[in-house]
DNA sequence: AATGAATGAGGCTTCATTCAT
DNA sequence: CATGAATGAAGCCTCATTCAT
C-alpha cells in the first residue's frame, strides 16, 4: 500500500487498540462487534486475530493501556512543583485526548466490565491500588500536608480524591457534548476546590 | 403453577424487574439474556413480553425504578433533622439491600448504558438533575451552610457531594465482597469526612 | 404446522439425527455444516441447539445410535436358528436401510473420527468389544464350532469375521451405486464363504 | 534460512507431503489446516502453494503417494518365494513406518474422503483394482492355489484377502498405542490364519 | 395468563488463499 | 525461492422475539 517507513507497519496493535477504544466508547465492550472494530481500523476482521487471540484479549489490552496511561499521569503528577498542580494533572488526565468523552465512556465501561470479568477486575484493582499509593505518597511528602485538617488520615484524603475524580468521570458520560477545553476547565476547578477544602485553612483570595 | 390468588400474579412487573436487577448486575445489560431473566424470575421467556415491549423497555423500566428510588432517598434526606444525617442517608442509599454490590454494579452499568442509549441517558440525566436540585436546596436551607467555607457556590458543593458519592459507588464494583454493613460503615465515614471538610471550621472532637 | 398427533412433535431429536446421518454420509462430520443439517431436516439452525448442546454432541449421539443399532443386530443374530444365518444377519446389518451407502460412508467417517476424538473412540471401542464378545459367545455355543478347524482360537475367528465385515464396509464407499439388494446379495456371499472356510470341512454342494 | 545447497530445497514436495501425512493422520484432511502443515514442515504457508495448487491437490498427491506405496508392496509381494510370504508382506505393508497408526488413520480418512471427493475416489478405486488384479494373478500362479478349497473363485479369494486387510486397518485406529512390532506380529498372524483357511487342507503343525 | 418451541439475524472465530516484499 | 501479513467467506453458536397451544 505505502512504502512510507513511518506508517509501513503502522503498528497494527496500536491501530487496532485505537479503533477499539472508539468502538468500545461508542457502543460498549460487548455491543461493539469485531466487524465494527475492523471497519473503524480500516482493516479486515481476520487481521485482528493475528494480533489478539480473541475479543477478550483486546479488552484486556485496552485495560493494560489504561494502566500504562494512569502510571504516566502519576509520574507527571509526581514531577509537579506544587501539590495543587499535581491535583490539576490528576483531575484532568482524561482531557488531553481530542475526544475526552471517549475516555470517560471507556472507563465507565471498564469498571462495569471489572464487575464481571475477573481478569479485568484484577487489572483495574491493580491500577487503583498503585495510583492510590502514589498519591498517598505525594501527599505525605508535600509541605501543604504537614498539618492535615481535622483528623483525616492520608489514605482517607487519597480516597476522597479518587472518589471525586472517578465520580466526575462517571457523570461525564451524561454530558457528551462538552469540549475538551470545557472539561479541562471544569475538572481543574474540582481539583482546586478539593485542594482548598483539604489543605487550605482559609479561602484563597484569587485563584480561579 | 399455583391457583392461589394471593401469589398468582404476584405483581409480575416487579418480579421481572427484581430478576432483571440481579441478572443485569451479574452479567451486564447486554450480556444478560432474556432467558437468564426468565429463569431468575422463575417464569417463561414469553411472559416477559406480556409486561415489557422488549429488552430495552426492561432496561428503561429499571432506570425508572432507579429514579424512583433516588427520589425516595432524597425525600428521606429532606426529612432528616440535621444536614449531616441527610448526608449519611444520601451516602448510604445503596446499602439497604441485602446485596449492595448488586446496586453498584447495576448503577455503573446504567451510566455506561447512558453513554450510548439516549433514552437511558435522558432518564439518568433527569435523575441527576432532580437529585442535585434537591440537595442544593437542602444545603441552602440548612443552618450549617449559612456561611459556606471559602468561596464555594452551593451548586459546587452539591457537585462535590455527588462526585464523591458516585465515585465511591463506581469503585465499589472492585470490592464485591464487602458486606452491607461494612459498606454502610465506610460510606458513612465518607459522608462525615466530606461534611466536616465542607461545613466544619474546626475538627470535631468525637464523632465516630 | 400439522395437528396430526402422529407427527406433531415429530421427535425432533430423531428428525435431526436422521438429517445428520444423511449430511454426515454425504459430506463427512466436519464438512457437514449445521446449516446443511438444519436444511436437510427442514428446520432452523437454532432449533438444533435446543436438542443438542453443540455439533460434537450430535456426532456423539449418532455414535450412540450406531451402538444401539449394532446391539440390535447382535440380538437378532443371537436368535438366528443356525450360525450361518447369524453370519448372514451380521454381514448384512447395514443393508436394511433405503440407502446403504449412507451407512458405510457414515461408519468409515465414524472410525476416522474415532482416530481423533477420544469421546467417539471410547464409544466405538465399546461397540466393538461388546460385539466381539457377543459373536465369540455365539460361536462357542454353536454346534458347528464344536471342533474348530486347525488351531484357531474362538477370538481369532471372531476377529476374522469382524475384519472381513468392516473391510467390506470400508470398501463399499468406493462403489456407491450399488443398490441395497445388490449389496445384500454380495455381503451374504461373503458371509457364506467365510462360514465355509471356517466351519466346513468340505465344500458345500449347492448353496449359492 | 540456510544456503547449504544440500538441504536448501530438500525436495520440498516430499517434505510437504510428509508433514501433510502427519497432520492428516492427526486431525483429518479437513481439520488439518494449511498452517498446521506448514508448521509441521517448518516452512511458510505460502510456500506450499508454490508446490501444490491448493489443499485438494495436496490430498490428491497424498493419494498418489499411497498408490505408489501400494504398488511397491505388490511388487515386493510378487517377488516373494512363497504365497504365504506374499501374504505376510501384503498384510504388514503399513508396519514399516515408525508410526504405523499414522498410516491407518490416514487410510481410513482417505476412504472416507473417497466417499465424497470423486477425484480421490477414482484414485483409490484405481489402487484397489490394480492391487486386486495383482493379487489375483499372484494366487493364480501360485502352486498352493492349484486346487482351491471348495468352489471359491480366485477373485472371491482376493476380495476376502483385501476385506480382511482393510478391516484390520480400519479397526487399528481404535488401538493407537500398539507398537510397530506388535502390529506387525498381529497382522502376520492374520495373514497366516487366512492363508491356512484358504489353502491348507489341514492345520499346520508348528508355524507360529 | 402462560408456556416454550421455533426462527433467523448477527456475533465471534477460523482458515484457504493471495501477494507485496 | 521464501515469507507471512492480509483478506473475507463461511462455520458454529447465541439470543431477542414471535406465536401456536
Short mmCIF file of N, CA, C and O in Angstrom, two decimals, chain B residues 112-177:
data_model
loop_
_atom_site.label_atom_id
_atom_site.label_comp_id
_atom_site.label_asym_id
_atom_site.label_seq_id
_atom_site.Cartn_x
_atom_site.Cartn_y
_atom_site.Cartn_z
N UNK B 112 -22.94 3.49 32.11
CA UNK B 112 -22.30 3.08 30.86
C UNK B 112 -23.33 3.03 29.73
O UNK B 112 -23.08 3.51 28.62
N UNK B 113 -24.49 2.50 30.05
CA UNK B 113 -25.56 2.43 29.05
C UNK B 113 -26.03 3.82 28.67
O UNK B 113 -26.34 4.09 27.50
N UNK B 114 -26.07 4.72 29.65
CA UNK B 114 -26.50 6.09 29.37
C UNK B 114 -25.58 6.75 28.35
O UNK B 114 -26.00 7.62 27.58
N UNK B 115 -24.32 6.32 28.32
CA UNK B 115 -23.39 6.87 27.36
C UNK B 115 -23.71 6.50 25.92
O UNK B 115 -23.13 7.05 24.98
N UNK B 116 -24.65 5.55 25.74
CA UNK B 116 -24.95 5.10 24.37
C UNK B 116 -26.43 5.19 24.05
O UNK B 116 -26.81 5.55 22.95
N UNK B 117 -27.25 4.86 25.02
CA UNK B 117 -28.69 4.80 24.80
C UNK B 117 -29.33 6.12 25.23
O UNK B 117 -29.44 6.40 26.41
N UNK B 118 -29.74 6.94 24.28
CA UNK B 118 -30.26 8.28 24.61
C UNK B 118 -31.44 8.23 25.57
O UNK B 118 -31.56 9.07 26.45
N UNK B 119 -32.28 7.22 25.40
CA UNK B 119 -33.44 7.11 26.27
C UNK B 119 -33.00 6.95 27.73
O UNK B 119 -33.53 7.62 28.62
N UNK B 120 -32.02 6.09 27.93
CA UNK B 120 -31.48 5.90 29.27
C UNK B 120 -30.73 7.15 29.73
O UNK B 120 -30.87 7.58 30.88
N UNK B 121 -29.99 7.75 28.81
CA UNK B 121 -29.24 8.95 29.17
C UNK B 121 -30.18 10.03 29.69
O UNK B 121 -29.91 10.66 30.72
N UNK B 122 -31.30 10.23 28.99
CA UNK B 122 -32.26 11.25 29.43
C UNK B 122 -32.75 10.96 30.85
O UNK B 122 -32.81 11.85 31.70
N UNK B 123 -33.09 9.72 31.06
CA UNK B 123 -33.59 9.33 32.37
C UNK B 123 -32.56 9.60 33.46
O UNK B 123 -32.87 10.20 34.50
N UNK B 124 -31.33 9.13 33.21
CA UNK B 124 -30.31 9.28 34.23
C UNK B 124 -29.99 10.76 34.46
O UNK B 124 -29.81 11.21 35.59
N UNK B 125 -29.92 11.50 33.37
CA UNK B 125 -29.69 12.94 33.49
C UNK B 125 -30.79 13.59 34.34
O UNK B 125 -30.52 14.42 35.19
N UNK B 126 -32.00 13.17 34.07
CA UNK B 126 -33.13 13.72 34.82
C UNK B 126 -32.99 13.39 36.31
O UNK B 126 -33.16 14.27 37.16
N UNK B 127 -32.66 12.16 36.60
CA UNK B 127 -32.42 11.78 37.99
C UNK B 127 -31.35 12.67 38.59
O UNK B 127 -31.51 13.23 39.68
N UNK B 128 -30.26 12.80 37.87
CA UNK B 128 -29.13 13.55 38.39
C UNK B 128 -29.53 15.00 38.66
O UNK B 128 -29.23 15.56 39.72
N UNK B 129 -30.22 15.60 37.70
CA UNK B 129 -30.61 16.99 37.86
C UNK B 129 -31.53 17.16 39.07
O UNK B 129 -31.30 18.01 39.93
N UNK B 130 -32.57 16.34 39.13
CA UNK B 130 -33.51 16.43 40.24
C UNK B 130 -32.78 16.26 41.57
O UNK B 130 -33.01 17.00 42.53
N UNK B 131 -31.93 15.26 41.61
CA UNK B 131 -31.23 14.99 42.86
C UNK B 131 -30.37 16.17 43.26
O UNK B 131 -30.34 16.58 44.43
N UNK B 132 -29.67 16.73 42.28
CA UNK B 132 -28.81 17.86 42.61
C UNK B 132 -29.62 19.06 43.08
O UNK B 132 -29.22 19.75 44.03
N UNK B 133 -30.72 19.31 42.41
CA UNK B 133 -31.57 20.41 42.85
C UNK B 133 -32.03 20.19 44.30
O UNK B 133 -32.00 21.10 45.12
N UNK B 134 -32.44 18.96 44.56
CA UNK B 134 -32.90 18.65 45.90
C UNK B 134 -31.81 18.89 46.94
O UNK B 134 -32.05 19.52 47.98
N UNK B 135 -30.63 18.43 46.65
CA UNK B 135 -29.55 18.58 47.62
C UNK B 135 -29.11 20.04 47.74
O UNK B 135 -28.83 20.53 48.84
N UNK B 136 -29.06 20.72 46.63
CA UNK B 136 -28.72 22.15 46.68
C UNK B 136 -29.71 22.89 47.58
O UNK B 136 -29.32 23.70 48.44
N UNK B 137 -30.96 22.59 47.41
CA UNK B 137 -31.99 23.19 48.23
C UNK B 137 -31.80 22.83 49.70
O UNK B 137 -31.90 23.69 50.59
N UNK B 138 -31.51 21.55 49.92
CA UNK B 138 -31.28 21.05 51.28
C UNK B 138 -30.18 21.87 51.96
O UNK B 138 -30.31 22.29 53.11
N UNK B 139 -29.12 22.06 51.24
CA UNK B 139 -27.98 22.79 51.79
C UNK B 139 -28.35 24.25 52.03
O UNK B 139 -28.06 24.82 53.09
N UNK B 140 -29.01 24.83 51.03
CA UNK B 140 -29.35 26.25 51.14
C UNK B 140 -30.19 26.51 52.38
O UNK B 140 -30.07 27.56 53.01
N UNK B 141 -31.04 25.54 52.70
CA UNK B 141 -31.94 25.75 53.83
C UNK B 141 -31.35 25.33 55.16
O UNK B 141 -31.99 25.49 56.20
N UNK B 142 -30.19 24.74 55.14
CA UNK B 142 -29.64 24.21 56.39
C UNK B 142 -28.84 25.28 57.12
O UNK B 142 -28.18 26.11 56.49
N UNK B 143 -28.91 25.28 58.45
CA UNK B 143 -28.16 26.28 59.22
C UNK B 143 -26.65 26.11 59.07
O UNK B 143 -25.91 27.09 59.07
N UNK B 144 -26.18 24.84 58.91
CA UNK B 144 -24.72 24.64 58.81
C UNK B 144 -24.13 25.44 57.65
O UNK B 144 -22.95 25.78 57.65
N UNK B 145 -24.96 25.65 56.66
CA UNK B 145 -24.41 26.25 55.44
C UNK B 145 -24.62 27.75 55.38
O UNK B 145 -24.53 28.35 54.32
N UNK B 146 -24.91 28.33 56.51
CA UNK B 146 -25.16 29.78 56.47
C UNK B 146 -23.95 30.51 55.92
O UNK B 146 -24.06 31.28 54.97
N UNK B 147 -22.81 30.26 56.53
CA UNK B 147 -21.62 30.85 55.89
C UNK B 147 -20.72 29.72 55.38
O UNK B 147 -20.02 29.06 56.13
N UNK B 148 -20.84 29.50 54.07
CA UNK B 148 -20.08 28.42 53.43
C UNK B 148 -18.60 28.71 53.51
O UNK B 148 -18.19 29.87 53.53
N UNK B 149 -17.83 27.67 53.55
CA UNK B 149 -16.38 27.88 53.64
C UNK B 149 -15.89 28.47 52.32
O UNK B 149 -16.43 28.20 51.26
N UNK B 150 -14.83 29.24 52.45
CA UNK B 150 -14.18 29.78 51.25
C UNK B 150 -15.22 30.45 50.37
O UNK B 150 -16.18 31.05 50.84
N UNK B 151 -15.05 30.28 49.07
CA UNK B 151 -16.00 30.92 48.18
C UNK B 151 -16.77 29.90 47.36
O UNK B 151 -17.12 30.12 46.21
N UNK B 152 -16.99 28.73 47.92
CA UNK B 152 -17.70 27.69 47.17
C UNK B 152 -19.16 28.05 46.96
O UNK B 152 -19.85 28.47 47.89
N UNK B 153 -19.61 27.88 45.73
CA UNK B 153 -21.02 28.07 45.43
C UNK B 153 -21.79 26.84 45.94
O UNK B 153 -21.25 25.73 45.96
N UNK B 154 -23.06 27.01 46.29
CA UNK B 154 -23.87 25.85 46.71
C UNK B 154 -23.87 24.74 45.66
O UNK B 154 -23.75 23.57 45.99
N UNK B 155 -23.97 25.13 44.41
CA UNK B 155 -24.02 24.08 43.40
C UNK B 155 -22.67 23.37 43.28
O UNK B 155 -22.60 22.19 42.97
N UNK B 156 -21.60 24.08 43.57
CA UNK B 156 -20.29 23.42 43.56
C UNK B 156 -20.21 22.39 44.69
O UNK B 156 -19.63 21.31 44.54
N UNK B 157 -20.79 22.77 45.80
CA UNK B 157 -20.80 21.82 46.92
C UNK B 157 -21.61 20.58 46.55
O UNK B 157 -21.18 19.44 46.77
N UNK B 158 -22.75 20.82 45.95
CA UNK B 158 -23.57 19.68 45.55
C UNK B 158 -22.84 18.78 44.56
O UNK B 158 -22.87 17.56 44.67
N UNK B 159 -22.19 19.41 43.62
CA UNK B 159 -21.44 18.61 42.64
C UNK B 159 -20.37 17.78 43.31
O UNK B 159 -20.13 16.63 42.96
N UNK B 160 -19.73 18.38 44.28
CA UNK B 160 -18.70 17.65 45.01
C UNK B 160 -19.31 16.44 45.73
O UNK B 160 -18.77 15.33 45.68
N UNK B 161 -20.44 16.70 46.34
CA UNK B 161 -21.10 15.60 47.06
C UNK B 161 -21.44 14.45 46.12
O UNK B 161 -21.14 13.29 46.40
N UNK B 162 -22.03 14.80 44.98
CA UNK B 162 -22.43 13.72 44.08
C UNK B 162 -21.23 13.04 43.43
O UNK B 162 -21.27 11.84 43.17
N UNK B 163 -20.19 13.85 43.19
CA UNK B 163 -19.00 13.23 42.63
C UNK B 163 -18.45 12.19 43.60
O UNK B 163 -18.17 11.05 43.22
N UNK B 164 -18.34 12.60 44.85
CA UNK B 164 -17.82 11.65 45.85
C UNK B 164 -18.73 10.42 45.93
O UNK B 164 -18.28 9.28 45.90
N UNK B 165 -20.01 10.68 45.99
CA UNK B 165 -20.97 9.59 46.12
C UNK B 165 -20.87 8.62 44.95
O UNK B 165 -20.77 7.39 45.13
N UNK B 166 -20.86 9.14 43.72
CA UNK B 166 -20.78 8.28 42.56
C UNK B 166 -19.41 7.62 42.44
O UNK B 166 -19.29 6.48 41.99
N UNK B 167 -18.40 8.36 42.84
CA UNK B 167 -17.06 7.79 42.78
C UNK B 167 -16.94 6.58 43.69
O UNK B 167 -16.36 5.56 43.32
N UNK B 168 -17.49 6.70 44.90
CA UNK B 168 -17.46 5.55 45.83
C UNK B 168 -18.16 4.36 45.19
O UNK B 168 -17.65 3.24 45.18
N UNK B 169 -19.34 4.66 44.65
CA UNK B 169 -20.12 3.60 44.04
C UNK B 169 -19.37 2.92 42.90
O UNK B 169 -19.34 1.69 42.78
N UNK B 170 -18.73 3.73 42.09
CA UNK B 170 -18.01 3.18 40.94
C UNK B 170 -16.88 2.27 41.39
O UNK B 170 -16.66 1.21 40.85
N UNK B 171 -16.17 2.72 42.42
CA UNK B 171 -15.05 1.91 42.89
C UNK B 171 -15.52 0.67 43.65
O UNK B 171 -14.76 -0.27 43.83
N UNK B 172 -16.74 0.73 44.09
CA UNK B 172 -17.25 -0.41 44.86
C UNK B 172 -17.33 -1.69 44.03
O UNK B 172 -17.30 -2.79 44.59
N UNK B 173 -17.44 -1.56 42.72
CA UNK B 173 -17.51 -2.79 41.92
C UNK B 173 -16.20 -3.58 42.02
O UNK B 173 -16.15 -4.76 41.69
N UNK B 174 -15.15 -2.91 42.49
CA UNK B 174 -13.87 -3.61 42.59
C UNK B 174 -13.74 -4.41 43.87
O UNK B 174 -12.85 -5.24 44.00
N UNK B 175 -14.60 -4.14 44.83
CA UNK B 175 -14.52 -4.88 46.11
C UNK B 175 -15.87 -5.51 46.39
O UNK B 175 -16.61 -5.07 47.28
N UNK B 176 -16.20 -6.54 45.63
CA UNK B 176 -17.56 -7.09 45.69
C UNK B 176 -17.84 -7.87 46.97
O UNK B 176 -18.99 -8.21 47.22
N UNK B 177 -16.81 -8.10 47.77
CA UNK B 177 -17.04 -8.99 48.91
C UNK B 177 -17.37 -8.26 50.20
O UNK B 177 -17.57 -8.88 51.24
#
